[in-house]
mmCIF file of N, CA and C in Angstrom:
data_model
loop_
_atom_site.group_PDB
_atom_site.id
_atom_site.type_symbol
_atom_site.label_atom_id
_atom_site.label_comp_id
_atom_site.label_asym_id
_atom_site.label_seq_id
_atom_site.Cartn_x
_atom_site.Cartn_y
_atom_site.Cartn_z
ATOM 1 N N UNK A 1 -2.499 -14.005 17.534
ATOM 2 C CA UNK A 1 -1.952 -14.022 16.187
ATOM 3 C C UNK A 1 -0.442 -13.768 16.271
ATOM 4 N N UNK A 2 0.308 -14.537 15.503
ATOM 5 C CA UNK A 2 1.761 -14.344 15.479
ATOM 6 C C UNK A 2 2.116 -13.191 14.541
ATOM 7 N N UNK A 3 3.352 -12.745 14.609
ATOM 8 C CA UNK A 3 3.838 -11.682 13.727
ATOM 9 C C UNK A 3 3.693 -12.097 12.263
ATOM 10 N N UNK A 4 4.114 -13.309 11.946
ATOM 11 C CA UNK A 4 4.027 -13.807 10.577
ATOM 12 C C UNK A 4 2.595 -13.885 10.071
ATOM 13 N N UNK A 5 1.693 -14.323 10.949
ATOM 14 C CA UNK A 5 0.279 -14.393 10.574
ATOM 15 C C UNK A 5 -0.297 -13.004 10.308
ATOM 16 N N UNK A 6 0.075 -12.029 11.142
ATOM 17 C CA UNK A 6 -0.416 -10.669 10.940
ATOM 18 C C UNK A 6 0.154 -10.073 9.661
ATOM 19 N N UNK A 7 1.420 -10.297 9.404
ATOM 20 C CA UNK A 7 2.031 -9.791 8.167
ATOM 21 C C UNK A 7 1.345 -10.394 6.941
ATOM 22 N N UNK A 8 1.079 -11.699 6.982
ATOM 23 C CA UNK A 8 0.405 -12.374 5.869
ATOM 24 C C UNK A 8 -1.018 -11.843 5.683
ATOM 25 N N UNK A 9 -1.712 -11.600 6.781
ATOM 26 C CA UNK A 9 -3.074 -11.070 6.709
ATOM 27 C C UNK A 9 -3.088 -9.671 6.103
ATOM 28 N N UNK A 10 -2.158 -8.825 6.516
ATOM 29 C CA UNK A 10 -2.076 -7.476 5.953
ATOM 30 C C UNK A 10 -1.816 -7.554 4.451
ATOM 31 N N UNK A 11 -0.891 -8.411 4.031
ATOM 32 C CA UNK A 11 -0.598 -8.565 2.607
ATOM 33 C C UNK A 11 -1.844 -8.976 1.835
ATOM 34 N N UNK A 12 -2.526 -9.984 2.337
ATOM 35 C CA UNK A 12 -3.744 -10.484 1.679
ATOM 36 C C UNK A 12 -4.815 -9.401 1.598
ATOM 37 N N UNK A 13 -5.023 -8.700 2.698
ATOM 38 C CA UNK A 13 -6.065 -7.676 2.744
ATOM 39 C C UNK A 13 -5.712 -6.453 1.884
ATOM 40 N N UNK A 14 -4.430 -6.150 1.764
ATOM 41 C CA UNK A 14 -4.016 -5.035 0.900
ATOM 42 C C UNK A 14 -4.317 -5.341 -0.566
ATOM 43 N N UNK A 15 -4.067 -6.557 -0.990
ATOM 44 C CA UNK A 15 -4.379 -6.939 -2.372
ATOM 45 C C UNK A 15 -5.883 -6.850 -2.595
ATOM 46 N N UNK A 16 -6.653 -7.370 -1.660
ATOM 47 C CA UNK A 16 -8.115 -7.329 -1.747
ATOM 48 C C UNK A 16 -8.616 -5.880 -1.746
ATOM 49 N N UNK A 17 -8.062 -5.062 -0.851
ATOM 50 C CA UNK A 17 -8.458 -3.658 -0.739
ATOM 51 C C UNK A 17 -8.211 -2.919 -2.055
ATOM 52 N N UNK A 18 -7.045 -3.118 -2.646
ATOM 53 C CA UNK A 18 -6.737 -2.448 -3.908
ATOM 54 C C UNK A 18 -7.677 -2.912 -5.014
ATOM 55 N N UNK A 19 -7.967 -4.190 -5.040
ATOM 56 C CA UNK A 19 -8.872 -4.723 -6.059
ATOM 57 C C UNK A 19 -10.243 -4.065 -5.927
ATOM 58 N N UNK A 20 -10.730 -3.937 -4.702
ATOM 59 C CA UNK A 20 -12.045 -3.344 -4.465
ATOM 60 C C UNK A 20 -12.058 -1.846 -4.746
ATOM 61 N N UNK A 21 -11.006 -1.139 -4.329
ATOM 62 C CA UNK A 21 -10.985 0.322 -4.433
ATOM 63 C C UNK A 21 -10.486 0.842 -5.775
ATOM 64 N N UNK A 22 -9.543 0.126 -6.392
ATOM 65 C CA UNK A 22 -8.916 0.623 -7.613
ATOM 66 C C UNK A 22 -9.229 -0.233 -8.838
ATOM 67 N N UNK A 23 -9.926 -1.336 -8.628
ATOM 68 C CA UNK A 23 -10.288 -2.180 -9.757
ATOM 69 C C UNK A 23 -9.247 -3.221 -10.121
ATOM 70 N N UNK A 24 -8.101 -3.175 -9.479
ATOM 71 C CA UNK A 24 -7.039 -4.137 -9.749
ATOM 72 C C UNK A 24 -6.159 -4.246 -8.516
ATOM 73 N N UNK A 25 -5.905 -5.476 -8.105
ATOM 74 C CA UNK A 25 -5.018 -5.696 -6.969
ATOM 75 C C UNK A 25 -3.616 -6.015 -7.436
ATOM 76 N N UNK A 26 -2.689 -5.967 -6.530
ATOM 77 C CA UNK A 26 -1.304 -6.309 -6.837
ATOM 78 C C UNK A 26 -1.204 -7.794 -7.158
ATOM 79 N N UNK A 27 -0.156 -8.160 -7.894
ATOM 80 C CA UNK A 27 0.095 -9.574 -8.188
ATOM 81 C C UNK A 27 0.592 -10.305 -6.947
ATOM 82 N N UNK A 28 1.354 -9.596 -6.111
ATOM 83 C CA UNK A 28 1.833 -10.177 -4.859
ATOM 84 C C UNK A 28 2.137 -9.061 -3.874
ATOM 85 N N UNK A 29 2.220 -9.457 -2.610
ATOM 86 C CA UNK A 29 2.507 -8.478 -1.554
ATOM 87 C C UNK A 29 3.319 -9.151 -0.457
ATOM 88 N N UNK A 30 4.134 -8.348 0.195
ATOM 89 C CA UNK A 30 4.920 -8.814 1.342
ATOM 90 C C UNK A 30 4.902 -7.693 2.372
ATOM 91 N N UNK A 31 4.603 -8.049 3.610
ATOM 92 C CA UNK A 31 4.500 -7.068 4.682
ATOM 93 C C UNK A 31 5.541 -7.366 5.752
ATOM 94 N N UNK A 32 6.109 -6.306 6.302
ATOM 95 C CA UNK A 32 7.094 -6.406 7.379
ATOM 96 C C UNK A 32 6.640 -5.497 8.513
ATOM 97 N N UNK A 33 6.507 -6.028 9.695
ATOM 98 C CA UNK A 33 6.197 -5.214 10.864
ATOM 99 C C UNK A 33 7.493 -5.032 11.630
ATOM 100 N N UNK A 34 7.912 -3.773 11.754
ATOM 101 C CA UNK A 34 9.178 -3.432 12.403
ATOM 102 C C UNK A 34 8.892 -2.353 13.446
ATOM 103 N N UNK A 35 8.956 -2.741 14.707
ATOM 104 C CA UNK A 35 8.661 -1.817 15.807
ATOM 105 C C UNK A 35 7.307 -1.149 15.589
ATOM 106 N N UNK A 36 7.304 0.192 15.380
ATOM 107 C CA UNK A 36 6.044 0.912 15.199
ATOM 108 C C UNK A 36 5.768 1.233 13.727
ATOM 109 N N UNK A 37 6.330 0.415 12.831
ATOM 110 C CA UNK A 37 6.117 0.617 11.395
ATOM 111 C C UNK A 37 5.606 -0.664 10.746
ATOM 112 N N UNK A 38 4.741 -0.470 9.767
ATOM 113 C CA UNK A 38 4.279 -1.561 8.923
ATOM 114 C C UNK A 38 4.707 -1.192 7.509
ATOM 115 N N UNK A 39 5.575 -2.009 6.921
ATOM 116 C CA UNK A 39 6.088 -1.751 5.575
ATOM 117 C C UNK A 39 5.451 -2.783 4.642
ATOM 118 N N UNK A 40 4.786 -2.297 3.611
ATOM 119 C CA UNK A 40 4.084 -3.174 2.677
ATOM 120 C C UNK A 40 4.650 -2.958 1.279
ATOM 121 N N UNK A 41 5.107 -4.051 0.670
ATOM 122 C CA UNK A 41 5.663 -4.006 -0.688
ATOM 123 C C UNK A 41 4.708 -4.765 -1.601
ATOM 124 N N UNK A 42 4.129 -4.038 -2.547
ATOM 125 C CA UNK A 42 3.173 -4.618 -3.484
ATOM 126 C C UNK A 42 3.812 -4.675 -4.860
ATOM 127 N N UNK A 43 3.780 -5.846 -5.478
ATOM 128 C CA UNK A 43 4.369 -6.012 -6.808
ATOM 129 C C UNK A 43 3.269 -6.167 -7.849
ATOM 130 N N UNK A 44 3.544 -5.650 -9.042
ATOM 131 C CA UNK A 44 2.599 -5.791 -10.143
ATOM 132 C C UNK A 44 1.328 -4.995 -9.960
ATOM 133 N N UNK A 45 1.465 -3.716 -9.618
ATOM 134 C CA UNK A 45 0.272 -2.900 -9.352
ATOM 135 C C UNK A 45 -0.200 -2.071 -10.548
ATOM 136 N N UNK A 46 0.639 -1.908 -11.544
ATOM 137 C CA UNK A 46 0.259 -1.059 -12.676
ATOM 138 C C UNK A 46 -0.729 -1.754 -13.600
ATOM 139 N N UNK A 47 -1.710 -0.994 -14.074
ATOM 140 C CA UNK A 47 -2.637 -1.518 -15.069
ATOM 141 C C UNK A 47 -1.944 -1.505 -16.429
ATOM 142 N N UNK A 48 -2.546 -2.162 -17.411
ATOM 143 C CA UNK A 48 -1.985 -2.167 -18.772
ATOM 144 C C UNK A 48 -1.890 -0.742 -19.311
ATOM 145 N N UNK A 49 -2.900 0.068 -19.055
ATOM 146 C CA UNK A 49 -2.888 1.459 -19.525
ATOM 147 C C UNK A 49 -1.768 2.262 -18.858
ATOM 148 N N UNK A 50 -1.563 2.038 -17.559
ATOM 149 C CA UNK A 50 -0.496 2.745 -16.852
ATOM 150 C C UNK A 50 0.872 2.333 -17.383
ATOM 151 N N UNK A 51 1.036 1.058 -17.711
ATOM 152 C CA UNK A 51 2.302 0.596 -18.276
ATOM 153 C C UNK A 51 2.580 1.286 -19.610
ATOM 154 N N UNK A 52 1.556 1.461 -20.418
ATOM 155 C CA UNK A 52 1.719 2.158 -21.701
ATOM 156 C C UNK A 52 2.112 3.616 -21.467
ATOM 157 N N UNK A 53 1.427 4.279 -20.546
ATOM 158 C CA UNK A 53 1.748 5.672 -20.228
ATOM 159 C C UNK A 53 3.171 5.816 -19.707
ATOM 160 N N UNK A 54 3.606 4.867 -18.907
ATOM 161 C CA UNK A 54 4.918 4.944 -18.262
ATOM 162 C C UNK A 54 6.077 4.809 -19.242
ATOM 163 N N UNK A 55 5.796 4.531 -20.476
ATOM 164 C CA UNK A 55 6.863 4.442 -21.479
ATOM 165 C C UNK A 55 7.419 5.820 -21.847
ATOM 166 N N UNK A 56 6.662 6.856 -21.542
ATOM 167 C CA UNK A 56 7.104 8.219 -21.843
ATOM 168 C C UNK A 56 7.266 8.988 -20.527
ATOM 169 N N UNK A 57 8.179 9.935 -20.529
ATOM 170 C CA UNK A 57 8.462 10.700 -19.311
ATOM 171 C C UNK A 57 7.213 11.415 -18.794
ATOM 172 N N UNK A 58 6.480 12.073 -19.681
ATOM 173 C CA UNK A 58 5.269 12.777 -19.253
ATOM 174 C C UNK A 58 4.245 11.780 -18.710
ATOM 175 N N UNK A 59 4.174 10.598 -19.317
ATOM 176 C CA UNK A 59 3.257 9.567 -18.867
ATOM 177 C C UNK A 59 3.592 9.068 -17.477
ATOM 178 N N UNK A 60 4.888 8.952 -17.165
ATOM 179 C CA UNK A 60 5.311 8.538 -15.827
ATOM 180 C C UNK A 60 4.776 9.507 -14.781
ATOM 181 N N UNK A 61 4.882 10.783 -15.073
ATOM 182 C CA UNK A 61 4.391 11.806 -14.146
ATOM 183 C C UNK A 61 2.876 11.714 -13.993
ATOM 184 N N UNK A 62 2.177 11.449 -15.087
ATOM 185 C CA UNK A 62 0.720 11.320 -15.030
ATOM 186 C C UNK A 62 0.298 10.131 -14.170
ATOM 187 N N UNK A 63 0.965 9.003 -14.361
ATOM 188 C CA UNK A 63 0.651 7.809 -13.568
ATOM 189 C C UNK A 63 0.845 8.103 -12.087
ATOM 190 N N UNK A 64 1.962 8.706 -11.737
ATOM 191 C CA UNK A 64 2.236 9.016 -10.330
ATOM 192 C C UNK A 64 1.200 10.000 -9.772
ATOM 193 N N UNK A 65 0.840 11.007 -10.553
ATOM 194 C CA UNK A 65 -0.130 12.004 -10.091
ATOM 195 C C UNK A 65 -1.517 11.385 -9.899
ATOM 196 N N UNK A 66 -1.940 10.573 -10.847
ATOM 197 C CA UNK A 66 -3.250 9.927 -10.727
ATOM 198 C C UNK A 66 -3.268 9.012 -9.512
ATOM 199 N N UNK A 67 -2.233 8.213 -9.339
ATOM 200 C CA UNK A 67 -2.157 7.311 -8.185
ATOM 201 C C UNK A 67 -2.129 8.097 -6.872
ATOM 202 N N UNK A 68 -1.417 9.209 -6.863
ATOM 203 C CA UNK A 68 -1.367 10.048 -5.659
ATOM 204 C C UNK A 68 -2.774 10.545 -5.302
ATOM 205 N N UNK A 69 -3.503 11.026 -6.308
ATOM 206 C CA UNK A 69 -4.860 11.531 -6.068
ATOM 207 C C UNK A 69 -5.787 10.419 -5.583
ATOM 208 N N UNK A 70 -5.698 9.245 -6.185
ATOM 209 C CA UNK A 70 -6.515 8.110 -5.747
ATOM 210 C C UNK A 70 -6.192 7.714 -4.315
ATOM 211 N N UNK A 71 -4.904 7.702 -3.980
ATOM 212 C CA UNK A 71 -4.489 7.328 -2.628
ATOM 213 C C UNK A 71 -5.042 8.296 -1.587
ATOM 214 N N UNK A 72 -5.090 9.562 -1.915
ATOM 215 C CA UNK A 72 -5.627 10.544 -0.978
ATOM 216 C C UNK A 72 -7.109 10.287 -0.714
ATOM 217 N N UNK A 73 -7.830 9.840 -1.737
ATOM 218 C CA UNK A 73 -9.261 9.568 -1.593
ATOM 219 C C UNK A 73 -9.503 8.342 -0.714
ATOM 220 N N UNK A 74 -8.716 7.291 -0.915
ATOM 221 C CA UNK A 74 -8.954 6.036 -0.183
ATOM 222 C C UNK A 74 -8.156 5.914 1.113
ATOM 223 N N UNK A 75 -7.330 6.892 1.406
ATOM 224 C CA UNK A 75 -6.469 6.852 2.596
ATOM 225 C C UNK A 75 -7.225 6.554 3.893
ATOM 226 N N UNK A 76 -8.360 7.200 4.174
ATOM 227 C CA UNK A 76 -9.041 6.899 5.449
ATOM 228 C C UNK A 76 -9.430 5.430 5.583
ATOM 229 N N UNK A 77 -9.885 4.811 4.494
ATOM 230 C CA UNK A 77 -10.265 3.408 4.556
ATOM 231 C C UNK A 77 -9.040 2.509 4.717
ATOM 232 N N UNK A 78 -7.935 2.884 4.085
ATOM 233 C CA UNK A 78 -6.696 2.122 4.214
ATOM 234 C C UNK A 78 -6.180 2.196 5.645
ATOM 235 N N UNK A 79 -6.209 3.379 6.229
ATOM 236 C CA UNK A 79 -5.781 3.527 7.614
ATOM 237 C C UNK A 79 -6.663 2.693 8.545
ATOM 238 N N UNK A 80 -7.964 2.697 8.297
ATOM 239 C CA UNK A 80 -8.887 1.903 9.110
ATOM 240 C C UNK A 80 -8.573 0.415 9.002
ATOM 241 N N UNK A 81 -8.258 -0.052 7.801
ATOM 242 C CA UNK A 81 -7.902 -1.457 7.595
ATOM 243 C C UNK A 81 -6.688 -1.838 8.441
ATOM 244 N N UNK A 82 -5.641 -1.006 8.399
ATOM 245 C CA UNK A 82 -4.426 -1.282 9.170
ATOM 246 C C UNK A 82 -4.723 -1.241 10.668
ATOM 247 N N UNK A 83 -5.530 -0.290 11.097
ATOM 248 C CA UNK A 83 -5.885 -0.184 12.515
ATOM 249 C C UNK A 83 -6.658 -1.411 12.991
ATOM 250 N N UNK A 84 -7.580 -1.899 12.160
ATOM 251 C CA UNK A 84 -8.357 -3.076 12.540
ATOM 252 C C UNK A 84 -7.478 -4.319 12.683
ATOM 253 N N UNK A 85 -6.525 -4.483 11.788
ATOM 254 C CA UNK A 85 -5.676 -5.677 11.830
ATOM 255 C C UNK A 85 -4.649 -5.596 12.960
ATOM 256 N N UNK A 86 -4.007 -4.439 13.122
ATOM 257 C CA UNK A 86 -2.938 -4.313 14.120
ATOM 258 C C UNK A 86 -3.445 -3.986 15.524
ATOM 259 N N UNK A 87 -4.633 -3.402 15.600
ATOM 260 C CA UNK A 87 -5.137 -2.950 16.894
ATOM 261 C C UNK A 87 -4.438 -1.690 17.369
ATOM 262 N N UNK A 88 -3.768 -0.991 16.455
ATOM 263 C CA UNK A 88 -3.031 0.229 16.776
ATOM 264 C C UNK A 88 -3.521 1.387 15.912
ATOM 265 N N UNK A 89 -3.396 2.590 16.438
ATOM 266 C CA UNK A 89 -3.806 3.783 15.699
ATOM 267 C C UNK A 89 -2.727 4.159 14.685
ATOM 268 N N UNK A 90 -3.162 4.492 13.467
ATOM 269 C CA UNK A 90 -2.233 4.935 12.434
ATOM 270 C C UNK A 90 -1.897 6.408 12.678
ATOM 271 N N UNK A 91 -0.600 6.695 12.761
ATOM 272 C CA UNK A 91 -0.125 8.067 12.926
ATOM 273 C C UNK A 91 0.039 8.716 11.554
ATOM 274 N N UNK A 92 0.680 8.015 10.637
ATOM 275 C CA UNK A 92 0.898 8.545 9.292
ATOM 276 C C UNK A 92 1.104 7.388 8.320
ATOM 277 N N UNK A 93 0.899 7.691 7.052
ATOM 278 C CA UNK A 93 1.064 6.698 6.003
ATOM 279 C C UNK A 93 1.781 7.365 4.834
ATOM 280 N N UNK A 94 2.825 6.732 4.369
ATOM 281 C CA UNK A 94 3.595 7.246 3.229
ATOM 282 C C UNK A 94 3.595 6.176 2.154
ATOM 283 N N UNK A 95 3.482 6.589 0.897
ATOM 284 C CA UNK A 95 3.576 5.594 -0.167
ATOM 285 C C UNK A 95 4.146 6.202 -1.432
ATOM 286 N N UNK A 96 4.639 5.313 -2.287
ATOM 287 C CA UNK A 96 5.148 5.713 -3.593
ATOM 288 C C UNK A 96 5.008 4.518 -4.515
ATOM 289 N N UNK A 97 4.962 4.822 -5.800
ATOM 290 C CA UNK A 97 4.848 3.782 -6.812
ATOM 291 C C UNK A 97 5.980 3.967 -7.809
ATOM 292 N N UNK A 98 6.549 2.862 -8.244
ATOM 293 C CA UNK A 98 7.611 2.908 -9.241
ATOM 294 C C UNK A 98 7.012 2.595 -10.610
ATOM 295 N N UNK A 99 7.134 3.540 -11.531
ATOM 296 C CA UNK A 99 6.655 3.288 -12.887
ATOM 297 C C UNK A 99 7.645 2.404 -13.650
ATOM 298 N N UNK A 100 8.838 2.240 -13.093
ATOM 299 C CA UNK A 100 9.848 1.390 -13.724
ATOM 300 C C UNK A 100 9.612 -0.086 -13.401
ATOM 301 N N UNK A 101 9.370 -0.384 -12.121
ATOM 302 C CA UNK A 101 9.225 -1.783 -11.701
ATOM 303 C C UNK A 101 7.774 -2.206 -11.496
ATOM 304 N N UNK A 102 6.853 -1.256 -11.413
ATOM 305 C CA UNK A 102 5.455 -1.591 -11.156
ATOM 306 C C UNK A 102 5.201 -1.968 -9.711
ATOM 307 N N UNK A 103 6.098 -1.543 -8.819
ATOM 308 C CA UNK A 103 5.943 -1.820 -7.394
ATOM 309 C C UNK A 103 5.423 -0.586 -6.668
ATOM 310 N N UNK A 104 4.749 -0.869 -5.570
ATOM 311 C CA UNK A 104 4.283 0.202 -4.697
ATOM 312 C C UNK A 104 4.757 -0.136 -3.293
ATOM 313 N N UNK A 105 5.211 0.891 -2.581
ATOM 314 C CA UNK A 105 5.643 0.717 -1.198
ATOM 315 C C UNK A 105 4.775 1.594 -0.312
ATOM 316 N N UNK A 106 4.306 1.011 0.769
ATOM 317 C CA UNK A 106 3.576 1.755 1.793
ATOM 318 C C UNK A 106 4.345 1.616 3.096
ATOM 319 N N UNK A 107 4.530 2.719 3.772
ATOM 320 C CA UNK A 107 5.122 2.706 5.111
ATOM 321 C C UNK A 107 4.095 3.348 6.035
ATOM 322 N N UNK A 108 3.616 2.563 6.978
ATOM 323 C CA UNK A 108 2.599 3.031 7.912
ATOM 324 C C UNK A 108 3.234 3.122 9.291
ATOM 325 N N UNK A 109 3.126 4.285 9.907
ATOM 326 C CA UNK A 109 3.634 4.465 11.265
ATOM 327 C C UNK A 109 2.432 4.377 12.196
ATOM 328 N N UNK A 110 2.527 3.454 13.175
ATOM 329 C CA UNK A 110 1.461 3.282 14.147
ATOM 330 C C UNK A 110 1.892 3.840 15.495
ATOM 331 N N UNK A 111 0.919 4.041 16.384
ATOM 332 C CA UNK A 111 1.200 4.748 17.628
ATOM 333 C C UNK A 111 2.076 3.977 18.600
ATOM 334 N N UNK A 112 2.152 2.661 18.492
ATOM 335 C CA UNK A 112 3.032 1.868 19.340
ATOM 336 C C UNK A 112 3.247 0.499 18.700
ATOM 337 N N UNK A 113 4.338 -0.153 19.039
ATOM 338 C CA UNK A 113 4.601 -1.468 18.461
ATOM 339 C C UNK A 113 3.487 -2.472 18.827
ATOM 340 N N UNK A 114 3.295 -3.437 17.953
ATOM 341 C CA UNK A 114 2.316 -4.502 18.201
ATOM 342 C C UNK A 114 2.988 -5.549 19.093
ATOM 343 N N UNK A 115 2.287 -6.004 20.110
ATOM 344 C CA UNK A 115 2.789 -7.064 20.986
ATOM 345 C C UNK A 115 2.309 -8.404 20.453
ATOM 346 N N UNK A 116 3.245 -9.312 20.264
ATOM 347 C CA UNK A 116 2.894 -10.639 19.767
ATOM 348 C C UNK A 116 3.053 -11.664 20.866
#
């Protein structure tokens, strides 16, 4: 598998994974593999209800907190997905969601770079 093919596969599987785990997948995704990091940018991840909540400051905090709690629950399965595709062990995973743009960023650190 080429680097581009692996990046495309991760993007596709991340959208599918979110749809299965959270009930809604991102509108689009782009993945970048850089040395021992996998950076995933997901666009259009907020639900209609989350968009309504995000109009108020307190609502923004609620959306972020709920998403944080959900991510902690599904983290082991997400790490397994990345490990299966890359063939590398996940060391750590960091993510954040923007209530302003509706984007989510995941940065996954793997134990060694993928050889293509």
